[in-house]
């Protein structure tokens, strides 16, 4: 059994994928070819925003808006410690300071109450200037934007939605990647909408920001690429990867439904045996991961071993919250600073999840967990 079965998906669109790839080889525009604009237009429409800027990865999709806003030394950027390193890495890369805020114990997303308190504290201390909030749509579930928006308004901060795992999720019909001032996603192969390499995209309704992002993507270009008006990066996505996303995107809306069916089946079989994921009313998850909680680290290890012995792969996202990572040691956080993230990281693990997971496989996995 596969943790994520990309071969099955490929078999459904193999011929169309091949012709898409052949079309790129035929026109030869490997950098910023026509598939880039075609993909950006389709994704912007799906998300319901004006602009989509494709880029080289989900990490650069986080970096580029922060660069555009001029985030740097002395600035505080608020985010969760229970995420992939990239979310906070980009803050440190720019010389700004990551201020971590613990998660909500049910959604595993940033806690709005604690966020408000953390910003208030930074304001009171007066050492850093609060600039940006980066909520993460963890495991495919959008963060609580209704509450986060109010906090951003109260302190006049920007919101950068890290939706690397969230593309395809919704809150009351409003799509993930449309929240906040700008949103980022990733097309890393294992994400809900992946390519066959690295890729990412940024979404916004802000025209001025859009223009800056387009410039930053190509070394801060001005009128043409040898007129440079700001410091940027080489942040382009390959035409071939856009061609692949375009073809995979034809399956995507149906895949979101299938992922939700898989999650419902897991939920119904696992309920009462382990802690299953909670999706708040009005929210739709795209189930980048289906993650459950064991009693403690030991029980988790026992369940993972039992599943592994039956050929079922599992994974732990994330075994160590960011404030406990060596890379962030200079921020001087202590064990115990974010008790919810610390406890969840000891108990959580993720089960195989992809749109084509068979009922029989789900039943086998759940029997082993429950038995
Ligand atoms: C995967 C991921 C990223 C980074 O995306 P890449 O395309 O691998 O650079 C950023 N944030 C989160 C939450 C992710 O899961």
mmCIF file with all atom_site columns, N, CA and C and ligand atoms in Angstrom, residues 56-60 62 83-84 86-87 136 138 162 164-165 185-188 191 198-200 318, ligand 1:
data_model
loop_
_atom_site.group_PDB
_atom_site.id
_atom_site.type_symbol
_atom_site.label_atom_id
_atom_site.label_alt_id
_atom_site.label_comp_id
_atom_site.label_asym_id
_atom_site.label_entity_id
_atom_site.label_seq_id
_atom_site.pdbx_PDB_ins_code
_atom_site.Cartn_x
_atom_site.Cartn_y
_atom_site.Cartn_z
_atom_site.occupancy
_atom_site.B_iso_or_equiv
_atom_site.pdbx_formal_charge
_atom_site.auth_seq_id
_atom_site.auth_comp_id
_atom_site.auth_asym_id
_atom_site.auth_atom_id
_atom_site.pdbx_PDB_model_num
ATOM   1  N N  . UNK A 1 56  ? 8.663  29.054 -8.234 1.00 0.00 ? 56  UNK A N  1
ATOM   2  C CA . UNK A 1 56  ? 9.485  27.835 -8.225 1.00 0.00 ? 56  UNK A CA 1
ATOM   3  C C  . UNK A 1 56  ? 9.159  26.831 -7.124 1.00 0.00 ? 56  UNK A C  1
ATOM   4  N N  . UNK A 1 57  ? 8.517  27.263 -6.049 1.00 0.00 ? 57  UNK A N  1
ATOM   5  C CA . UNK A 1 57  ? 8.184  26.325 -4.964 1.00 0.00 ? 57  UNK A CA 1
ATOM   6  C C  . UNK A 1 57  ? 7.217  26.988 -3.996 1.00 0.00 ? 57  UNK A C  1
ATOM   7  N N  . UNK A 1 58  ? 6.679  26.194 -3.099 1.00 0.00 ? 58  UNK A N  1
ATOM   8  C CA . UNK A 1 58  ? 5.840  26.739 -2.039 1.00 0.00 ? 58  UNK A CA 1
ATOM   9  C C  . UNK A 1 58  ? 6.646  27.612 -1.092 1.00 0.00 ? 58  UNK A C  1
ATOM   10 N N  . UNK A 1 59  ? 7.928  27.327 -0.980 1.00 0.00 ? 59  UNK A N  1
ATOM   11 C CA . UNK A 1 59  ? 8.796  28.133 -0.113 1.00 0.00 ? 59  UNK A CA 1
ATOM   12 C C  . UNK A 1 59  ? 8.989  29.524 -0.717 1.00 0.00 ? 59  UNK A C  1
ATOM   13 N N  . UNK A 1 60  ? 9.291  29.587 -2.025 1.00 0.00 ? 60  UNK A N  1
ATOM   14 C CA . UNK A 1 60  ? 9.427  30.905 -2.661 1.00 0.00 ? 60  UNK A CA 1
ATOM   15 C C  . UNK A 1 60  ? 8.090  31.641 -2.707 1.00 0.00 ? 60  UNK A C  1
ATOM   16 N N  . UNK A 1 62  ? 6.124  31.813 -0.317 1.00 0.00 ? 62  UNK A N  1
ATOM   17 C CA . UNK A 1 62  ? 6.064  32.505 0.983  1.00 0.00 ? 62  UNK A CA 1
ATOM   18 C C  . UNK A 1 62  ? 7.055  33.657 1.029  1.00 0.00 ? 62  UNK A C  1
ATOM   19 N N  . UNK A 1 83  ? 4.243  23.358 12.067 1.00 0.00 ? 83  UNK A N  1
ATOM   20 C CA . UNK A 1 83  ? 4.173  23.446 10.612 1.00 0.00 ? 83  UNK A CA 1
ATOM   21 C C  . UNK A 1 83  ? 5.489  22.964 10.043 1.00 0.00 ? 83  UNK A C  1
ATOM   22 N N  . UNK A 1 84  ? 5.562  22.927 8.717  1.00 0.00 ? 84  UNK A N  1
ATOM   23 C CA . UNK A 1 84  ? 6.804  22.606 8.023  1.00 0.00 ? 84  UNK A CA 1
ATOM   24 C C  . UNK A 1 84  ? 7.765  23.786 8.159  1.00 0.00 ? 84  UNK A C  1
ATOM   25 N N  . UNK A 1 86  ? 9.548  25.515 6.290  1.00 0.00 ? 86  UNK A N  1
ATOM   26 C CA . UNK A 1 86  ? 9.551  26.608 5.305  1.00 0.00 ? 86  UNK A CA 1
ATOM   27 C C  . UNK A 1 86  ? 8.765  27.823 5.785  1.00 0.00 ? 86  UNK A C  1
ATOM   28 N N  . UNK A 1 87  ? 7.661  27.594 6.512  1.00 0.00 ? 87  UNK A N  1
ATOM   29 C CA . UNK A 1 87  ? 6.793  28.695 6.945  1.00 0.00 ? 87  UNK A CA 1
ATOM   30 C C  . UNK A 1 87  ? 7.586  29.753 7.723  1.00 0.00 ? 87  UNK A C  1
ATOM   31 N N  . UNK A 1 136 ? -1.319 28.909 8.818  1.00 0.00 ? 136 UNK A N  1
ATOM   32 C CA . UNK A 1 136 ? -1.080 27.751 7.951  1.00 0.00 ? 136 UNK A CA 1
ATOM   33 C C  . UNK A 1 136 ? -2.372 26.937 7.880  1.00 0.00 ? 136 UNK A C  1
ATOM   34 N N  . UNK A 1 138 ? -3.225 23.825 7.914  1.00 0.00 ? 138 UNK A N  1
ATOM   35 C CA . UNK A 1 138 ? -2.534 22.565 8.162  1.00 0.00 ? 138 UNK A CA 1
ATOM   36 C C  . UNK A 1 138 ? -3.374 21.346 7.782  1.00 0.00 ? 138 UNK A C  1
ATOM   37 N N  . UNK A 1 162 ? -0.515 30.606 4.374  1.00 0.00 ? 162 UNK A N  1
ATOM   38 C CA . UNK A 1 162 ? 0.321  29.502 3.891  1.00 0.00 ? 162 UNK A CA 1
ATOM   39 C C  . UNK A 1 162 ? -0.601 28.318 3.603  1.00 0.00 ? 162 UNK A C  1
ATOM   40 N N  . UNK A 1 164 ? 0.046  25.835 1.411  1.00 0.00 ? 164 UNK A N  1
ATOM   41 C CA . UNK A 1 164 ? 0.807  24.788 0.706  1.00 0.00 ? 164 UNK A CA 1
ATOM   42 C C  . UNK A 1 164 ? 0.054  23.457 0.760  1.00 0.00 ? 164 UNK A C  1
ATOM   43 N N  . UNK A 1 165 ? -0.655 23.231 1.881  1.00 0.00 ? 165 UNK A N  1
ATOM   44 C CA . UNK A 1 165 ? -1.421 21.994 2.037  1.00 0.00 ? 165 UNK A CA 1
ATOM   45 C C  . UNK A 1 165 ? -2.916 22.220 1.813  1.00 0.00 ? 165 UNK A C  1
ATOM   46 N N  . UNK A 1 185 ? 0.750  28.647 -2.280 1.00 0.00 ? 185 UNK A N  1
ATOM   47 C CA . UNK A 1 185 ? 0.570  27.204 -2.278 1.00 0.00 ? 185 UNK A CA 1
ATOM   48 C C  . UNK A 1 185 ? 1.780  26.535 -2.914 1.00 0.00 ? 185 UNK A C  1
ATOM   49 N N  . UNK A 1 186 ? 1.808  25.203 -2.817 1.00 0.00 ? 186 UNK A N  1
ATOM   50 C CA . UNK A 1 186 ? 2.938  24.413 -3.312 1.00 0.00 ? 186 UNK A CA 1
ATOM   51 C C  . UNK A 1 186 ? 2.432  23.312 -4.228 1.00 0.00 ? 186 UNK A C  1
ATOM   52 N N  . UNK A 1 187 ? 3.199  23.053 -5.288 1.00 0.00 ? 187 UNK A N  1
ATOM   53 C CA . UNK A 1 187 ? 2.885  21.920 -6.169 1.00 0.00 ? 187 UNK A CA 1
ATOM   54 C C  . UNK A 1 187 ? 3.885  20.785 -5.991 1.00 0.00 ? 187 UNK A C  1
ATOM   55 N N  . UNK A 1 188 ? 4.554  20.732 -4.846 1.00 0.00 ? 188 UNK A N  1
ATOM   56 C CA . UNK A 1 188 ? 5.402  19.583 -4.498 1.00 0.00 ? 188 UNK A CA 1
ATOM   57 C C  . UNK A 1 188 ? 4.560  18.327 -4.745 1.00 0.00 ? 188 UNK A C  1
ATOM   58 N N  . UNK A 1 191 ? 1.647  17.167 -2.426 1.00 0.00 ? 191 UNK A N  1
ATOM   59 C CA . UNK A 1 191 ? 0.567  18.078 -2.001 1.00 0.00 ? 191 UNK A CA 1
ATOM   60 C C  . UNK A 1 191 ? -0.719 17.732 -2.756 1.00 0.00 ? 191 UNK A C  1
ATOM   61 N N  . UNK A 1 198 ? 9.367  20.575 -8.437 1.00 0.00 ? 198 UNK A N  1
ATOM   62 C CA . UNK A 1 198 ? 9.028  21.677 -7.544 1.00 0.00 ? 198 UNK A CA 1
ATOM   63 C C  . UNK A 1 198 ? 8.219  22.726 -8.283 1.00 0.00 ? 198 UNK A C  1
ATOM   64 N N  . UNK A 1 199 ? 7.311  23.360 -7.563 1.00 0.00 ? 199 UNK A N  1
ATOM   65 C CA . UNK A 1 199 ? 6.516  24.442 -8.139 1.00 0.00 ? 199 UNK A CA 1
ATOM   66 C C  . UNK A 1 199 ? 5.655  25.040 -7.047 1.00 0.00 ? 199 UNK A C  1
ATOM   67 N N  . UNK A 1 200 ? 5.126  26.232 -7.312 1.00 0.00 ? 200 UNK A N  1
ATOM   68 C CA . UNK A 1 200 ? 4.261  26.877 -6.326 1.00 0.00 ? 200 UNK A CA 1
ATOM   69 C C  . UNK A 1 200 ? 3.495  28.001 -6.979 1.00 0.00 ? 200 UNK A C  1
ATOM   70 N N  . UNK A 1 318 ? 4.055  16.799 12.857 1.00 0.00 ? 318 UNK A N  1
ATOM   71 C CA . UNK A 1 318 ? 5.478  16.979 12.784 1.00 0.00 ? 318 UNK A CA 1
ATOM   72 C C  . UNK A 1 318 ? 6.050  16.499 14.101 1.00 0.00 ? 318 UNK A C  1
HETATM 73 C C1 . LIG B 2 .   ? 5.214  21.893 1.664  1.00 0.00 ? 1   LIG B C1 1
HETATM 74 C C2 . LIG B 2 .   ? 5.055  23.106 2.497  1.00 0.00 ? 1   LIG B C2 1
HETATM 75 C C3 . LIG B 2 .   ? 5.756  24.304 2.225  1.00 0.00 ? 1   LIG B C3 1
HETATM 76 C C4 . LIG B 2 .   ? 6.837  24.398 1.197  1.00 0.00 ? 1   LIG B C4 1
HETATM 77 O O1 . LIG B 2 .   ? 6.514  24.011 -0.073 1.00 0.00 ? 1   LIG B O1 1
HETATM 78 P P1 . LIG B 2 .   ? 7.680  23.570 -1.104 1.00 0.00 ? 1   LIG B P1 1
HETATM 79 O O2 . LIG B 2 .   ? 7.002  23.566 -2.429 1.00 0.00 ? 1   LIG B O2 1
HETATM 80 O O3 . LIG B 2 .   ? 8.168  22.225 -0.678 1.00 0.00 ? 1   LIG B O3 1
HETATM 81 O O4 . LIG B 2 .   ? 8.760  24.601 -1.033 1.00 0.00 ? 1   LIG B O4 1
HETATM 82 C C5 . LIG B 2 .   ? 5.458  25.414 2.980  1.00 0.00 ? 1   LIG B C5 1
HETATM 83 N N1 . LIG B 2 .   ? 4.555  25.375 3.975  1.00 0.00 ? 1   LIG B N1 1
HETATM 84 C C6 . LIG B 2 .   ? 3.896  24.241 4.293  1.00 0.00 ? 1   LIG B C6 1
HETATM 85 C C7 . LIG B 2 .   ? 2.883  24.275 5.395  1.00 0.00 ? 1   LIG B C7 1
HETATM 86 C C8 . LIG B 2 .   ? 4.128  23.068 3.582  1.00 0.00 ? 1   LIG B C8 1
HETATM 87 O O5 . LIG B 2 .   ? 3.475  21.941 3.911  1.00 0.00 ? 1   LIG B O5 1
#
